[in-house]
Amino acid sequence: MSDGAVDARYSEAQGDKKGTQPLLVLRPKTTAEVSAVLSICNAHGQRLVTQGGRTGLSSSARVCEGEAVLSLERMTALDPVDSDAGTIVVDAGVALQTLQETADAAGLMFGVDIGARGSATVGGNVATNAGGIRVLRYGMYRAQILGLEAVLADGTVLSSLKGLAKDNSGYDLNQLFIGSEGTLGVVTRACLKLHPKPLYESNAFCALPSVEAAITLLSRLRSAMGPMLSAFEIIFPAVYESALRFSGKQRPVQATGDVYVLAEIQGTKAEVDNERFAEALIQACEDEIVSDVTVSQSPREFRAIWELREACSHYITSCSNMVGCDISVALREMPGFLSSADIAVRTADENASFNVFGHLGDGNLHYIVGTEKPDAVTDAILSCVKAANGSISAEHGIGLDKKQWLHLCRSDAEIAAMRRLKAAFDPNGILNPGRIFDMPAQQPPEKDARS
Amino acid sequence: MSDGAVDARYSEAQGDKKGTQPLLVLRPKTTAEVSAVLSICNAHGQRLVTQGGRTGLSSSARVCEGEAVLSLERMTALDPVDSDAGTIVVDAGVALQTLQETADAAGLMFGVDIGARGSATVGGNVATNAGGIRVLRYGMYRAQILGLEAVLADGTVLSSLKGLAKDNSGYDLNQLFIGSEGTLGVVTRACLKLHPKPLYESNAFCALPSVEAAITLLSRLRSAMGPMLSAFEIIFPAVYESALRFSGKQRPVQATGDVYVLAEIQGTKAEVDNERFAEALIQACEDEIVSDVTVSQSPREFRAIWELREACSHYITSCSNMVGCDISVALREMPGFLSSADIAVRTADENASFNVFGHLGDGNLHYIVGTEKPDAVTDAILSCVKAANGSISAEHGIGLDKKQWLHLCRSDAEIAAMRRLKAAFDPNGILNPGRIFDMPAQQPPEKDARS
């Protein structure tokens, strides 16, 4: 189950955060093998870091000193789609894109999409409760999960792959493993919900005079389009202009705005749904909520609008000296947060450059700043998040990178409860130790710390 | 915080399962008071049973010997609706119907509806992860919850009422309290998601030749209607005929079927959506999937169709000597389950009478049998659930009533993991003890069993 020489890829991580060399790499092929590995490591207090596609953005999977890598890259089996039920059971090492393509081939769709789809795996997506562009319509990854198979630190296998839409027979243990970044168990398989394919989709790109106007437009489109509204993205002017230059793409609207919005609908009937969508947008123009708008009239135009949104991410990836915060605040707090963060960041670094975009429909912004003072700028942004009663991680997780700021959005009581869970399920602290939070006393591991 | 004399209502429960007299009744008005009560009870090992509307169907809230009642009936505050965000924060003692009416007055809707709406409370709904008729469209109660305030056995308050759609900052502790039937903490407040009101709704009543045909119809309507399909209920002939007699209502279709289906859509535009709905149903008639169908053409007809479904529940409530199982199985297992359960129940009691109806869209049946041999019949039904790899409780929970059968659908490893959680969060076993499962050694309570 282990390679002789350790390949360098296991030490790679996003950006410039390279992990150390792992002690060894374990590459189990089945849940039973994962169980055997964990049972032995637990008995010997050997710390492990679980790896999927290593695309995480907060260094949960980065190798720390003294850790072995538990890579699920060989667990890539997919069961056939159950079309009547709209479900599929897949191994943790399956790439998101493979899952999407398998659903598509069966005439269905998977509800989560993120940029790293080609490498990010189901196991990592579960462990980080991945979000992305269509949370507004389909929810986070948590909402896609009908059941999991997971292995506890002591090798216990918990299997819940029945594919039941409703099951209130005792505690839902699956929830423990979703978004806990591999610290409570290793997810090996998942039963996932698939959705009917949209019969029709369209999008629009708008220039708006203010973020307040964007929030009003969101509220109006929610009322007008109901569950059809499937994405509502915001782009601020600096990153919009940079993404246009970087990608060489055409401006979708001629007017300039204080903010730009990409709204998407997934409907059932082209003429009717797009007419309603266009009506709501035209009314918003007449009411001076929107300054300028383009509604896509073809699949080509639809893709072009999405490509501009994706160009924002590509532009950011091409830059160096960027610090990124993935934050969320309630919509009513958003305008105040943006003003205060702007001032706080400029105070921390007068030369800071701002790149702000994200999923406004979920109150989630990627707030990315070009700066030579990363810690001071991060402090500034996340302190404003605290003041706005928001979250310092909307979708990327805490990992190693953000744990020093966790107390800004979670109370001492909450962090103590997280530690209670960690102590109950991983008493020797072998699973992704030090991710999200540290345990108070890092004593030498015992065979059963609770006895 | 306690009444002098104990009112008899705290010992009431559904049906004929009366609780014993509680030692005393505690009626806190705030989360701080709940915290003070739990802290004192925990120090003295005083067992508590938490009560909301006492409408639960598996006796989680029934008083056992030596327990005090913690009633949240005085916690009935509602914050104003946040219309832009589509959220509301309410106290645990608020009735579901009050929540629904408050959402409605703000131009929004709450996604869960159940028959006990007038008495059932938000706290009880959270603790039992309530389901109901529109899970297909809006999900279980879990999917409505953006955050909770809850009190642990030792009085620790965990508060997460920020109303964030996305928050991956560490463990989602809310999940611990959803569906754990009050055994891990006391939910005192909830931040809940509200949905846009449907612009248009319609329903249809069908007679079909078989349960297989009903499953095919479900699959077709999912494809044709996408997210508009909001309910898909099944009624078997015996309870259909009894409900018609009991209620004196008209037959919605003239043909008789081997099963009957009520399907509902929530759409945006009457002509277009109902035309598509009718087309799919007519095609199903031509393909002999459906024998006869009525599509509602007015709000009056829409209500009349729902009233027939509700008459099934009212008829069952009027009967005595009924044992009820609230089960779910994967759709592909449903026909086999029904055949085997029919044989098994007749073997257990040759005079048994069958009343089967429920939420086929979720694989959830209320399988209710008139019998003089309740334990043998329950054994028979739930053994068939085990064989079909289903759940012995789809939405009602386990409580005191079903815990002897929990092992039929949850593994020893899963039940051990549930006990690990219970030991970590309620080491003295004061919160709803003995509900869902028993702890292995019921030792006399210590001040801190973990130290």
Short mmCIF file of C-alpha atoms in Angstrom, two decimals, chain B residues 21 45 57 59 61 75 86 88 136 180 224 241 248 260 267 295 311 353 363 400 415 429:
data_model
loop_
_atom_site.label_atom_id
_atom_site.label_comp_id
_atom_site.label_asym_id
_atom_site.label_seq_id
_atom_site.Cartn_x
_atom_site.Cartn_y
_atom_site.Cartn_z
CA GLN B 21 -46.37 12.30 36.56
CA GLY B 45 -27.94 14.24 38.03
CA LEU B 57 -45.22 10.05 17.23
CA SER B 59 -42.69 9.11 22.51
CA ALA B 61 -41.37 13.64 24.96
CA MET B 75 -40.39 30.64 24.65
CA GLY B 86 -35.41 35.27 3.33
CA ILE B 88 -36.37 34.52 10.38
CA LEU B 136 -39.42 16.37 -2.46
CA SER B 180 -31.23 13.73 17.80
CA ALA B 224 -40.95 16.86 -17.19
CA GLU B 241 -62.03 3.59 0.31
CA GLY B 248 -68.08 11.59 2.79
CA TYR B 260 -53.66 6.15 -6.16
CA GLY B 267 -44.75 26.72 -10.78
CA VAL B 295 -56.05 17.70 -12.79
CA ALA B 311 -58.83 12.38 5.26
CA SER B 353 -56.21 -4.96 8.09
CA GLY B 363 -39.67 6.34 -0.55
CA LEU B 400 -39.04 5.21 23.33
CA ILE B 415 -25.06 2.71 17.55
CA GLY B 429 -27.26 11.22 30.95
#
